């Protein structure tokens, strides 16, 4: 596509996807106006505010590499080699490695720091204009208008809608306005579990209070606590818990109830969280859900991308990675299209099945994280899966690894192969050889019969 033949592209939302997309478009010479309702993060102290972190994996990294920004992002990353599972007795914790190759790790990264680097990189291009404190309220394809409000002066104004890309996140105002006007059909499936972020500060020595190269999990069946490291020596812990019921946010309304609950369920974490009760009262309780949207664009005038099109629950650590992969696919399509509408159509066709697959796998991973990681059968089958990957690396890759470490395998394919593999693992687990060990003769037969080599 020839950038000079186009009006500037509006990107609504300078979050993770919007800022990366701005870099990719600017590299191709497009003029981009980036709007965000937040104040400019470049003007705030990088260390201020709460540290919220995310797991970055191969799909996200591939997109960041395409944009040429990895050199600036690498120093922000902390590798996590596996899950450190903390059991209820608080007496033991065990590392379950994520993969078996040295490079099969995921990375904890601070959301604010990552977003700031991407915005700085976008702003380096003189074809990019970044406009902060600008809330976009609605998109009207009929009138070719994008309505926004300046949050400082309170003034509302309109700019031409065509061509806009809405990356305004899970609660997208653009999606709501287009849905209300009948251009899109939107379904938001809210989970009945919410989340709350808390802090594990550095130990008195200034070092990490827990092993830093792991994602810590306290799985408790119906709920869980997790913690990811930050570069300042702290961890951000997140409690995922039912909204109502016996063990729920609704039951944790007093400092005593919060302290009792944490002492009972996460006894080894409590000494590491000196501000637990105060933070629990002060920090917001977030909602989680999956967004289903049809279609993802209105003609060639507006496309939704990232969470705005397909927000998912966070239990596979893939929402940002999927949003970055969207940007990569979008960028590749620019090589082959001359007009926006066919590009948007092909983008949706290619991404929709993959977004649906990761949405489903993310829901399933909640059960795995909060429950199955402690189950002996799960641990046994995981060990068999690792051995099958060692023996048949071109055919058998554990589903988690396909999603996290193999960006060349689309999510939908990982889901399909994962279902075949799960069935195969069940069979092998229930049909050991005469000594009670895994029957690898049977394993070879089943793997070769049921799993084509990965293309
Ligand atoms: C608790 C939790 C943990 C998560 N952990 C992970 C993880 O480990 N790994 C992972 O890959 N993903 C994770 N995710 C998902 C990840 O946060 C999202 O998928 C990712 O942020 C999507 O990027 P985005 O750019 O689409 O949206 P966002 O990053 O949400 O950006 C949206 C931007 O739009 C702006 N905006 C919103 N409304 C307007 C408006 N009306 N006008 C103008 N601007 C607007 C916002 O200010 C923001 O800057 C997690 C999510 C949650 C909730």
PDB file of C-alpha atoms and ligand atoms in Angstrom, residues 12-18 35-38 53-55 111 115 134-136 167-170 173 195 197 240 288 305-308 314 317-321 323, ligand 1:
ATOM      1  CA  UNK A  12      -7.516   5.365  18.800  1.00  0.00           C
ATOM      2  CA  UNK A  13      -5.711   4.151  21.936  1.00  0.00           C
ATOM      3  CA  UNK A  14      -1.947   4.466  22.443  1.00  0.00           C
ATOM      4  CA  UNK A  15      -1.818   1.369  24.613  1.00  0.00           C
ATOM      5  CA  UNK A  16       0.280  -1.677  23.804  1.00  0.00           C
ATOM      6  CA  UNK A  17      -1.193  -2.516  20.396  1.00  0.00           C
ATOM      7  CA  UNK A  18      -1.874   1.071  19.301  1.00  0.00           C
ATOM      8  CA  UNK A  35      -5.160   9.495  20.341  1.00  0.00           C
ATOM      9  CA  UNK A  36      -5.300   8.399  23.957  1.00  0.00           C
ATOM     10  CA  UNK A  37      -7.521   9.492  26.800  1.00  0.00           C
ATOM     11  CA  UNK A  38      -4.680   9.179  29.317  1.00  0.00           C
ATOM     12  CA  UNK A  53       3.403  -6.516  34.822  1.00  0.00           C
ATOM     13  CA  UNK A  54       2.644  -8.925  32.033  1.00  0.00           C
ATOM     14  CA  UNK A  55       4.149 -12.083  30.587  1.00  0.00           C
ATOM     15  CA  UNK A 111       3.198  -2.577  31.378  1.00  0.00           C
ATOM     16  CA  UNK A 115       4.084   1.166  26.740  1.00  0.00           C
ATOM     17  CA  UNK A 134      -8.124  12.993  24.120  1.00  0.00           C
ATOM     18  CA  UNK A 135     -11.003  10.588  24.791  1.00  0.00           C
ATOM     19  CA  UNK A 136     -12.602   9.226  21.635  1.00  0.00           C
ATOM     20  CA  UNK A 167      -7.034  -0.087  19.705  1.00  0.00           C
ATOM     21  CA  UNK A 168      -8.875   1.333  22.699  1.00  0.00           C
ATOM     22  CA  UNK A 169      -8.779  -1.866  24.687  1.00  0.00           C
ATOM     23  CA  UNK A 170     -11.211  -4.279  26.306  1.00  0.00           C
ATOM     24  CA  UNK A 173     -15.773   3.088  23.308  1.00  0.00           C
ATOM     25  CA  UNK A 195      -8.875  -9.867  40.218  1.00  0.00           C
ATOM     26  CA  UNK A 197      -3.242  -6.585  42.232  1.00  0.00           C
ATOM     27  CA  UNK A 240      -8.060 -14.219  41.136  1.00  0.00           C
ATOM     28  CA  UNK A 288     -12.315 -10.220  33.439  1.00  0.00           C
ATOM     29  CA  UNK A 305      -7.678  -4.592  16.661  1.00  0.00           C
ATOM     30  CA  UNK A 306      -6.207  -6.043  19.874  1.00  0.00           C
ATOM     31  CA  UNK A 307      -8.410  -6.201  22.974  1.00  0.00           C
ATOM     32  CA  UNK A 308     -10.971  -3.908  21.340  1.00  0.00           C
ATOM     33  CA  UNK A 314      -5.502 -13.399  31.142  1.00  0.00           C
ATOM     34  CA  UNK A 317      -0.694 -14.662  29.415  1.00  0.00           C
ATOM     35  CA  UNK A 318      -1.505 -14.073  25.753  1.00  0.00           C
ATOM     36  CA  UNK A 319      -3.781 -11.019  25.400  1.00  0.00           C
ATOM     37  CA  UNK A 320      -0.921  -8.628  24.722  1.00  0.00           C
ATOM     38  CA  UNK A 321       0.956 -11.246  22.727  1.00  0.00           C
ATOM     39  CA  UNK A 323      -2.574  -8.030  20.132  1.00  0.00           C
TER      40      UNK A 323
HETATM   41  C1  LIG B   1      -4.970  -8.856  35.129  1.00  0.00           C
HETATM   42  C2  LIG B   1      -4.486  -8.956  33.720  1.00  0.00           C
HETATM   43  C3  LIG B   1      -3.297  -9.620  33.451  1.00  0.00           C
HETATM   44  C4  LIG B   1      -2.845  -9.745  32.138  1.00  0.00           C
HETATM   45  N1  LIG B   1      -1.684 -10.427  31.916  1.00  0.00           N
HETATM   46  C5  LIG B   1      -1.252 -10.597  30.647  1.00  0.00           C
HETATM   47  C6  LIG B   1      -0.031 -11.290  30.384  1.00  0.00           C
HETATM   48  O1  LIG B   1       0.645 -11.774  31.302  1.00  0.00           O
HETATM   49  N2  LIG B   1       0.370 -11.439  29.085  1.00  0.00           N
HETATM   50  C7  LIG B   1      -0.364 -10.944  28.052  1.00  0.00           C
HETATM   51  O2  LIG B   1       0.034 -11.133  26.889  1.00  0.00           O
HETATM   52  N3  LIG B   1      -1.513 -10.261  28.266  1.00  0.00           N
HETATM   53  C8  LIG B   1      -1.966 -10.074  29.534  1.00  0.00           C
HETATM   54  N4  LIG B   1      -3.105  -9.360  29.768  1.00  0.00           N
HETATM   55  C9  LIG B   1      -3.860  -8.820  28.617  1.00  0.00           C
HETATM   56  C10 LIG B   1      -3.274  -7.497  28.126  1.00  0.00           C
HETATM   57  O3  LIG B   1      -3.291  -6.560  29.167  1.00  0.00           O
HETATM   58  C11 LIG B   1      -4.111  -6.973  26.969  1.00  0.00           C
HETATM   59  O4  LIG B   1      -4.408  -8.005  26.072  1.00  0.00           O
HETATM   60  C12 LIG B   1      -3.372  -5.854  26.230  1.00  0.00           C
HETATM   61  O5  LIG B   1      -3.177  -4.763  27.080  1.00  0.00           O
HETATM   62  C13 LIG B   1      -4.155  -5.458  24.988  1.00  0.00           C
HETATM   63  O6  LIG B   1      -3.556  -4.351  24.378  1.00  0.00           O
HETATM   64  P1  LIG B   1      -4.459  -3.238  23.670  1.00  0.00           P
HETATM   65  O7  LIG B   1      -3.506  -2.245  23.141  1.00  0.00           O
HETATM   66  O8  LIG B   1      -5.441  -3.891  22.794  1.00  0.00           O
HETATM   67  O9  LIG B   1      -5.282  -2.580  24.880  1.00  0.00           O
HETATM   68  P2  LIG B   1      -4.720  -1.716  26.078  1.00  0.00           P
HETATM   69  O10 LIG B   1      -3.324  -2.061  26.383  1.00  0.00           O
HETATM   70  O11 LIG B   1      -5.742  -1.831  27.171  1.00  0.00           O
HETATM   71  O12 LIG B   1      -4.708  -0.226  25.535  1.00  0.00           O
HETATM   72  C14 LIG B   1      -5.870   0.521  25.300  1.00  0.00           C
HETATM   73  C15 LIG B   1      -5.494   1.989  25.239  1.00  0.00           C
HETATM   74  O13 LIG B   1      -6.624   2.727  24.789  1.00  0.00           O
HETATM   75  C16 LIG B   1      -6.797   3.876  25.592  1.00  0.00           C
HETATM   76  N5  LIG B   1      -8.213   4.205  25.559  1.00  0.00           N
HETATM   77  C17 LIG B   1      -9.228   3.510  26.115  1.00  0.00           C
HETATM   78  N6  LIG B   1     -10.392   4.092  25.831  1.00  0.00           N
HETATM   79  C18 LIG B   1     -10.113   5.170  25.075  1.00  0.00           C
HETATM   80  C19 LIG B   1     -10.913   6.167  24.475  1.00  0.00           C
HETATM   81  N7  LIG B   1     -12.249   6.164  24.587  1.00  0.00           N
HETATM   82  N8  LIG B   1     -10.303   7.147  23.766  1.00  0.00           N
HETATM   83  C20 LIG B   1      -8.945   7.157  23.635  1.00  0.00           C
HETATM   84  N9  LIG B   1      -8.145   6.249  24.194  1.00  0.00           N
HETATM   85  C21 LIG B   1      -8.733   5.249  24.892  1.00  0.00           C
HETATM   86  C22 LIG B   1      -6.287   3.462  26.949  1.00  0.00           C
HETATM   87  O14 LIG B   1      -5.931   4.582  27.728  1.00  0.00           O
HETATM   88  C23 LIG B   1      -5.107   2.584  26.582  1.00  0.00           C
HETATM   89  O15 LIG B   1      -3.933   3.330  26.454  1.00  0.00           O
HETATM   90  C24 LIG B   1      -3.587  -9.200  31.075  1.00  0.00           C
HETATM   91  C25 LIG B   1      -4.777  -8.522  31.337  1.00  0.00           C
HETATM   92  C26 LIG B   1      -5.217  -8.401  32.635  1.00  0.00           C
HETATM   93  C27 LIG B   1      -6.509  -7.680  32.903  1.00  0.00           C
END
